[in-house]
Coordinates of C-alpha atoms in Angstrom, one line a residue:
X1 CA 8.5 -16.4 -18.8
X2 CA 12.2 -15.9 -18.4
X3 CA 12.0 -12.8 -17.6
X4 CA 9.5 -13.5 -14.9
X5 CA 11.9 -16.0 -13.1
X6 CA 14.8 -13.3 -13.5
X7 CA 12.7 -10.6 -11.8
X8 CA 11.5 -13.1 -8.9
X9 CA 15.3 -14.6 -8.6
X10 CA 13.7 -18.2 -8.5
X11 CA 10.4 -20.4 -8.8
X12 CA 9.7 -23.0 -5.5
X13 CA 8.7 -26.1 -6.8
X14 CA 6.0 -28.2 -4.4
X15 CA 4.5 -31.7 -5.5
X16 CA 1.3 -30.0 -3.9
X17 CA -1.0 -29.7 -7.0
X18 CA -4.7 -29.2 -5.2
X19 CA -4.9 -26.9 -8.4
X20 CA -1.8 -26.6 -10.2
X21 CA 2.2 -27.2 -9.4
X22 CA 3.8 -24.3 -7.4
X23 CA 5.7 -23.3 -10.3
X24 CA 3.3 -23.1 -12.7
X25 CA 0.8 -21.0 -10.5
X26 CA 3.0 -18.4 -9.7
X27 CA 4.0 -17.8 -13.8
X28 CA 0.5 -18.0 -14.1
X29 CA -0.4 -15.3 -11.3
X30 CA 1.8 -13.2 -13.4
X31 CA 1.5 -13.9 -17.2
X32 CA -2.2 -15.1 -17.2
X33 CA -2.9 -18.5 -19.2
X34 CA 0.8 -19.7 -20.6
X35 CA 2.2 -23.1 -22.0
X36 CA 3.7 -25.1 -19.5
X37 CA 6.0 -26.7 -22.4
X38 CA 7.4 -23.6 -22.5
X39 CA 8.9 -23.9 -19.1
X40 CA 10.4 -27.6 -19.8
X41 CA 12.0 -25.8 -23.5
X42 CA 13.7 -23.2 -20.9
X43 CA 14.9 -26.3 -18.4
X44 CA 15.8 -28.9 -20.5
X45 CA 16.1 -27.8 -23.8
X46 CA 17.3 -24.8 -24.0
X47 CA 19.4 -24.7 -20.4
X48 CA 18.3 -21.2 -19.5
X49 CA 16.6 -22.2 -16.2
X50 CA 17.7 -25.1 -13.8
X51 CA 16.7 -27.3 -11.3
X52 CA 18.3 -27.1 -7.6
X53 CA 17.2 -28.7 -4.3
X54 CA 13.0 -28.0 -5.3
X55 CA 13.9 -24.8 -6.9
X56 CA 14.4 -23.2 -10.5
X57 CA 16.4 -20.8 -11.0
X58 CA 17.8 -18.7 -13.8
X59 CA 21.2 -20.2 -15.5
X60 CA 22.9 -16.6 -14.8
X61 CA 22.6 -18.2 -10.6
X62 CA 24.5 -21.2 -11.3
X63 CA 27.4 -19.8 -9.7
X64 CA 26.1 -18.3 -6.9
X65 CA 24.2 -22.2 -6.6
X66 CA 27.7 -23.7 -6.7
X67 CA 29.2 -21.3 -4.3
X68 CA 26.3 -22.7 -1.6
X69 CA 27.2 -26.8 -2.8
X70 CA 31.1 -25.9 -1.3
X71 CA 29.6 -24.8 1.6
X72 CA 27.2 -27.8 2.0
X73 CA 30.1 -30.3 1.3
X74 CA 31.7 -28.6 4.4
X75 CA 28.8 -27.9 6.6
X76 CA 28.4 -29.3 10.1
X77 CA 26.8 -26.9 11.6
X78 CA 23.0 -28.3 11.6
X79 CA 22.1 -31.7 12.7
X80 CA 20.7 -32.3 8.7
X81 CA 25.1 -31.6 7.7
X82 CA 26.6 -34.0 10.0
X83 CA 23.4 -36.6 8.8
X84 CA 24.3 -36.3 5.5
X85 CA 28.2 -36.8 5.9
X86 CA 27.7 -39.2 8.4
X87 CA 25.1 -41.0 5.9
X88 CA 27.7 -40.7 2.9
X89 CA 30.7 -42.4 5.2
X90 CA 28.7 -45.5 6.1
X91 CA 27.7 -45.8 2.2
X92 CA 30.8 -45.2 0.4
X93 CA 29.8 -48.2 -1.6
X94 CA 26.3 -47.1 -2.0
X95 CA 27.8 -43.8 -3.5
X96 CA 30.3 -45.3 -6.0
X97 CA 27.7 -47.5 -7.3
X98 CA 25.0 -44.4 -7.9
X99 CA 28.0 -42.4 -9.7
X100 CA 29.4 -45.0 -11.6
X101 CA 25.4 -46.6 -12.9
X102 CA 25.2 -42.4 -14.1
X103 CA 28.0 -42.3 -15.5
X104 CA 27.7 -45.6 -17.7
X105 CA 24.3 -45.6 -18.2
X106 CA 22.5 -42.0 -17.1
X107 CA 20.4 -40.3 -17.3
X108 CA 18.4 -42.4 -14.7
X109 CA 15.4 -42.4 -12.7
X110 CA 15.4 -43.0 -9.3
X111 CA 14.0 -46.4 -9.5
X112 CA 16.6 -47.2 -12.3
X113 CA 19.0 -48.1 -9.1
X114 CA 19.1 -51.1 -6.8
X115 CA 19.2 -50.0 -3.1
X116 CA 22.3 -50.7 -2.4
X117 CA 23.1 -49.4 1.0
X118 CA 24.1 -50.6 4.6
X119 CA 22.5 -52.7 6.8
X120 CA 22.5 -49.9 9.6
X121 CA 18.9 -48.1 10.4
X122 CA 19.7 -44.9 9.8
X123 CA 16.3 -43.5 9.8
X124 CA 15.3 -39.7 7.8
X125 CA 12.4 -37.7 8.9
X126 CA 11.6 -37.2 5.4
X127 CA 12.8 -40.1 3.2
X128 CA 12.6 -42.6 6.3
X129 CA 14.3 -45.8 4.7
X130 CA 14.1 -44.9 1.1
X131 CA 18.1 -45.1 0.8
X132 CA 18.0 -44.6 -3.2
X133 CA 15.7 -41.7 -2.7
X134 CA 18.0 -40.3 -0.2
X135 CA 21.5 -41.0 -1.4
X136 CA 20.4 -39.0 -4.8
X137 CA 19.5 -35.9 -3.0
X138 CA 22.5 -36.0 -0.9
X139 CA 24.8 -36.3 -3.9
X140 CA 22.2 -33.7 -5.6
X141 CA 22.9 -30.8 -2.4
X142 CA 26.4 -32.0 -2.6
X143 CA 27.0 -31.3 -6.7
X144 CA 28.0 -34.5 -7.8
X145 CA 24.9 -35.2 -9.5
X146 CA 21.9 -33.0 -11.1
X147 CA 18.1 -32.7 -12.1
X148 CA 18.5 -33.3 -16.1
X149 CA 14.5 -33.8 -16.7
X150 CA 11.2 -34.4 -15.6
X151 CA 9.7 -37.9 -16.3
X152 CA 5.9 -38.7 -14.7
X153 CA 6.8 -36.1 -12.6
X154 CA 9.9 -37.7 -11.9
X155 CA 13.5 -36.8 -11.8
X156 CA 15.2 -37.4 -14.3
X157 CA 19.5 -37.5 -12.9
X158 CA 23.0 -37.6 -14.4
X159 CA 26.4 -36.0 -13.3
X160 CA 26.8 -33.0 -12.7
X161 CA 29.7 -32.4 -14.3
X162 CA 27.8 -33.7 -17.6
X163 CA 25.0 -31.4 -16.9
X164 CA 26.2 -28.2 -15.6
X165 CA 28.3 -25.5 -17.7
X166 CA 31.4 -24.6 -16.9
X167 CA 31.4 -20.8 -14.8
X168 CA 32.9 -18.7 -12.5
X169 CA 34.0 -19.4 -9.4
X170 CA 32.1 -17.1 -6.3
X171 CA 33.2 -17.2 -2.7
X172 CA 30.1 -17.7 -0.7
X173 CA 30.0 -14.6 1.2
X174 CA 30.4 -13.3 -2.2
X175 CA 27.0 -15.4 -3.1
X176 CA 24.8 -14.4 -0.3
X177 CA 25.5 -11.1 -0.9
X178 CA 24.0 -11.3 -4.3
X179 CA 21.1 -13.5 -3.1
X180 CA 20.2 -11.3 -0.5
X181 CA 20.4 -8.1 -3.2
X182 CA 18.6 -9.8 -5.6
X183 CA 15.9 -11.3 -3.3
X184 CA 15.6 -7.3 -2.3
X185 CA 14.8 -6.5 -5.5
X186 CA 12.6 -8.8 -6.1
X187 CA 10.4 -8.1 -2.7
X188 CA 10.7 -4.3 -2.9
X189 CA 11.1 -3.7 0.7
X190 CA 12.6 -5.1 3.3
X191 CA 12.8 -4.6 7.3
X192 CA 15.4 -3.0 8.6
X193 CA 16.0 -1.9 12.0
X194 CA 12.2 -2.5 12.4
X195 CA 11.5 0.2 9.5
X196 CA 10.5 -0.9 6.1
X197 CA 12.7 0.2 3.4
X198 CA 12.1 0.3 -0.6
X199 CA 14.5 -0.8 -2.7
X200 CA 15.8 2.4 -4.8
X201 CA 14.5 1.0 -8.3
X202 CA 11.4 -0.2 -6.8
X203 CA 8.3 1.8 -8.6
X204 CA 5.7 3.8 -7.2
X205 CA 3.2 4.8 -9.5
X206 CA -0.6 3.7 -9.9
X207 CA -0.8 -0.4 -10.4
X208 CA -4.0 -1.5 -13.0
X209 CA -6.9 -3.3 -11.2
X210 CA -5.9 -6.6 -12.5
X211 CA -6.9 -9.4 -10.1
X212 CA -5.5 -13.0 -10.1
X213 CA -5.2 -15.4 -7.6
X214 CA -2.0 -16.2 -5.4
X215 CA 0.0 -19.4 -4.7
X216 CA 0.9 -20.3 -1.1
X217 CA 4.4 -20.3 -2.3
X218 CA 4.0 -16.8 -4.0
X219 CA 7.4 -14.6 -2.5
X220 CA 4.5 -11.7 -2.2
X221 CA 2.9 -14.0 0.4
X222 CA 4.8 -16.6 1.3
X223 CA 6.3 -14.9 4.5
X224 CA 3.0 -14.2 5.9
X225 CA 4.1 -12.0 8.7
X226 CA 5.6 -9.9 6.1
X227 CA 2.1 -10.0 4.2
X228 CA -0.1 -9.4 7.3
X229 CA 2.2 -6.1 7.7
X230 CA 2.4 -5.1 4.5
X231 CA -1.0 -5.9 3.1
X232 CA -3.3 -5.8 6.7
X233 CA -3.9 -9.2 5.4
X234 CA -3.7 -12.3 7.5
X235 CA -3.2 -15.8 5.5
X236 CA -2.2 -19.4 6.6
X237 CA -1.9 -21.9 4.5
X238 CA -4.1 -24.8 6.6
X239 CA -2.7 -28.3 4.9
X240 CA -1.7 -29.6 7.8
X241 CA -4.7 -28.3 10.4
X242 CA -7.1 -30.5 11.5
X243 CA -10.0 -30.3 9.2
X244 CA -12.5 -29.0 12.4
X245 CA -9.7 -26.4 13.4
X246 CA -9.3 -25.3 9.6
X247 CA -10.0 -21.1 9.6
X248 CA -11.0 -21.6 6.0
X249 CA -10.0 -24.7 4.1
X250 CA -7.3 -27.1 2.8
X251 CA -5.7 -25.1 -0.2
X252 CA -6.6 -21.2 0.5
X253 CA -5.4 -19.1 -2.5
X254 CA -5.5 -15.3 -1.4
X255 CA -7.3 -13.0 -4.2
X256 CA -5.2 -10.4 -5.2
X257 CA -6.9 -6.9 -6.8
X258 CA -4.0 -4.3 -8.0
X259 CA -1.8 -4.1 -4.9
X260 CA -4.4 -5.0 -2.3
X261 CA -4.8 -8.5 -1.1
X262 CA -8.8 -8.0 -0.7
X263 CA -10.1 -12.4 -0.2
X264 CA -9.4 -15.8 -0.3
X265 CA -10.7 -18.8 -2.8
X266 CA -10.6 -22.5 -2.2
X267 CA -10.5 -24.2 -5.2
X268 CA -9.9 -27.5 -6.5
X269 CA -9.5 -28.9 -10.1
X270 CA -10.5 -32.6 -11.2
X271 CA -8.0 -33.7 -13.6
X272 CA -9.9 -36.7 -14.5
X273 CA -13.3 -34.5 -15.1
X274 CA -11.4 -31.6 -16.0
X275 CA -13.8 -29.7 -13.7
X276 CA -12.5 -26.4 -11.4
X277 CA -14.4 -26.6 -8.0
X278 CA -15.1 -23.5 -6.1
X279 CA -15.4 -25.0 -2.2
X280 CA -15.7 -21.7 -0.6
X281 CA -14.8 -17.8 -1.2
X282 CA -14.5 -15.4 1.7
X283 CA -13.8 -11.5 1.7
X284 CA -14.5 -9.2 -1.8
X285 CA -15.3 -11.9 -4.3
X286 CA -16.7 -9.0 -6.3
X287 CA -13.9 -9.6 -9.4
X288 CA -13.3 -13.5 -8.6
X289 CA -15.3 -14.4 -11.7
X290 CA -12.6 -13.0 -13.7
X291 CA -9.8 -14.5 -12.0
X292 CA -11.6 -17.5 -12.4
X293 CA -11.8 -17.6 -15.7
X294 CA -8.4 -17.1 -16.6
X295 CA -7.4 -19.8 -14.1
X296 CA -10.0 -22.0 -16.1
X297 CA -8.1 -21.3 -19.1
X298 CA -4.6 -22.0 -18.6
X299 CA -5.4 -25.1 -16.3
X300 CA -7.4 -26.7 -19.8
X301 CA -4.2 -25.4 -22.0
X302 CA -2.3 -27.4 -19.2
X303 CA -4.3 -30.6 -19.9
X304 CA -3.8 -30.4 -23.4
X305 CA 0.3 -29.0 -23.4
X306 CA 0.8 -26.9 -26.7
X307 CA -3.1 -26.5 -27.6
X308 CA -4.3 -23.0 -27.2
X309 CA -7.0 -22.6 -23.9
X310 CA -10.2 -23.3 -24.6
X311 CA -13.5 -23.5 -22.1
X312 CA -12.9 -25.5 -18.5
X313 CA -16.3 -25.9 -16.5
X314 CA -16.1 -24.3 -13.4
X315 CA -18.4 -25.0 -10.4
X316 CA -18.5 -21.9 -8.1
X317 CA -20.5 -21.7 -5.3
X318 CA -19.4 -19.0 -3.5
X319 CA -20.3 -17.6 0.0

């Protein structure tokens, strides 16, 4: 599993979980049924992996993480920057309370603070007028605090500086440069000057006929012009479409056979009946059984954290 997140550079976490977390779907596209514990061991056990702004990523990119947070703590070049500064200024208090609650009391949950900010209507497109919600996250992007656990779901917070190892210090060009070689790697190609070019270490020989399922969040798909010009394989993730404009369906997993992209599943799991829906299937479906079945597998192993897989009913009516 480490390895995995190495190789991809990071994991994009999504409270989406039609089937399963973003996370955990991607590890699973990849290693077939797996413990999820194992993944909390690596983040908050064992420190390998850690948690940044709805992303994991390996320990070894902590710097590189760090090197962005200086350049956040200066940044005024988007409207979002000057929000967040602007934000901080009118609750200095605000702040010094969070900091000071962690640092006598943390770790803390969100809802462990009183909402201690201004008066003023300073309205977020995302948070709206959740202040404790939104100061955390601006002290999160800004380093002063960090994700130190899960709880329910939730995060779990406490200083940074209590939570974070000590390392090098990387300029940001520096960083970016890295990012941008690793996420090469990672991708195998990328466009340049309107050609596509391999990476050198990328391999070319024969890939097994393995077929799994793909998260919308998947770095194989998840730039989708990339995908349609890669694979000849055009995918939209529909969420947000009008149900009588929807292509296909709500949560659209592409099917992926060997190194061709060859359908698309809508499934759904009931975690109170423990029951995998199929809602539709489109394209070949010929080998869907199987991916399927492993699905069924790691999402009952998921249910029951530590216990090996066992059998998960799965409804499949597929057209």
């Amino acid at each position: 599993m480490l390895d995995t997140v190495r190789r991809l550079g990071f994991l994009q976490l999504d409270p989406i979980a039609t089937v399963a977390t973003a996370q955990h779907l991607v590890l699973w596209s990849r290693l077939g049924p797996f413990d999820t514990a194992e993944l909390d061991r690596l983040l908050w056990k064992e420190r390998k992996l850690f948690e940044f702004n709805a992303f994991v990523y390996p320990i070894e990119s902590l710097p590189l993480i760090q090197a962005r947070i200086r350049r956040n703590r200066r940044a005024t070049t988007y409207k979002r920057d000057r929000w967040r500064r602007e934000f901080l200024k009118t609750n200095a208090a605000f702040r010094r309370y969070v900091l000071r609650e962690l640092e006598r009391h943390g770790p803390l949950l969100s809802r462990d603070l009183e909402d201690r900010s201004t008066n003023e209507q300073l309205e977020h497109r995302w948070y709206g007028r959740r202040y404790v919600g939104l100061m955390l996250q601006t002290l999160h992007v800004h380093g002063e605090i960090a994700v130190v656990g899960r709880r329910g779901g939730q995060r779990v917070w406490d200083l940074a500086d209590r939570w974070y190892p000590k390392t090098e210090t990387v300029p940001v060009r520096e960083a970016e440069r890295i990012f941008g070689e690793q996420r090469f790697r990672a991708l195998g190609v990328r466009l340049e000057k309107g050609e596509w070019v391999a990476h050198p270490d990328a391999a070319d020989g024969p890939v097994p006929d393995r077929v799994t399922l793909l998260s919308p969040f998947d770095r194989l798909v998840h730039d989708r012009d990339r995908a349609e010009a890669l694979f000849d394989f055009h995918y939209r993730l529909e969420m947000y479409v009008p149900p009588a404009q929807r292509e296909y369906g709500y949560y659209v997993l592409p099917i992926l056979v060997g190194d061709r992209l060859v359908g698309r599943v809508e499934p759904r799991f009931d975690r109170k009946t423990g029951k995998l829906e199929v809602l539709g299937a489109w394209g070949d479906t010929s080998q869907l059984d199987e991916a399927l079945a492993s699905l069924a597998a790691f999402l009952s192993r998921a249910r029951r954290p530590g216990a090996p897989p066992g059998p998960l009913e799965v409804d499949a009516p597929i057209r």
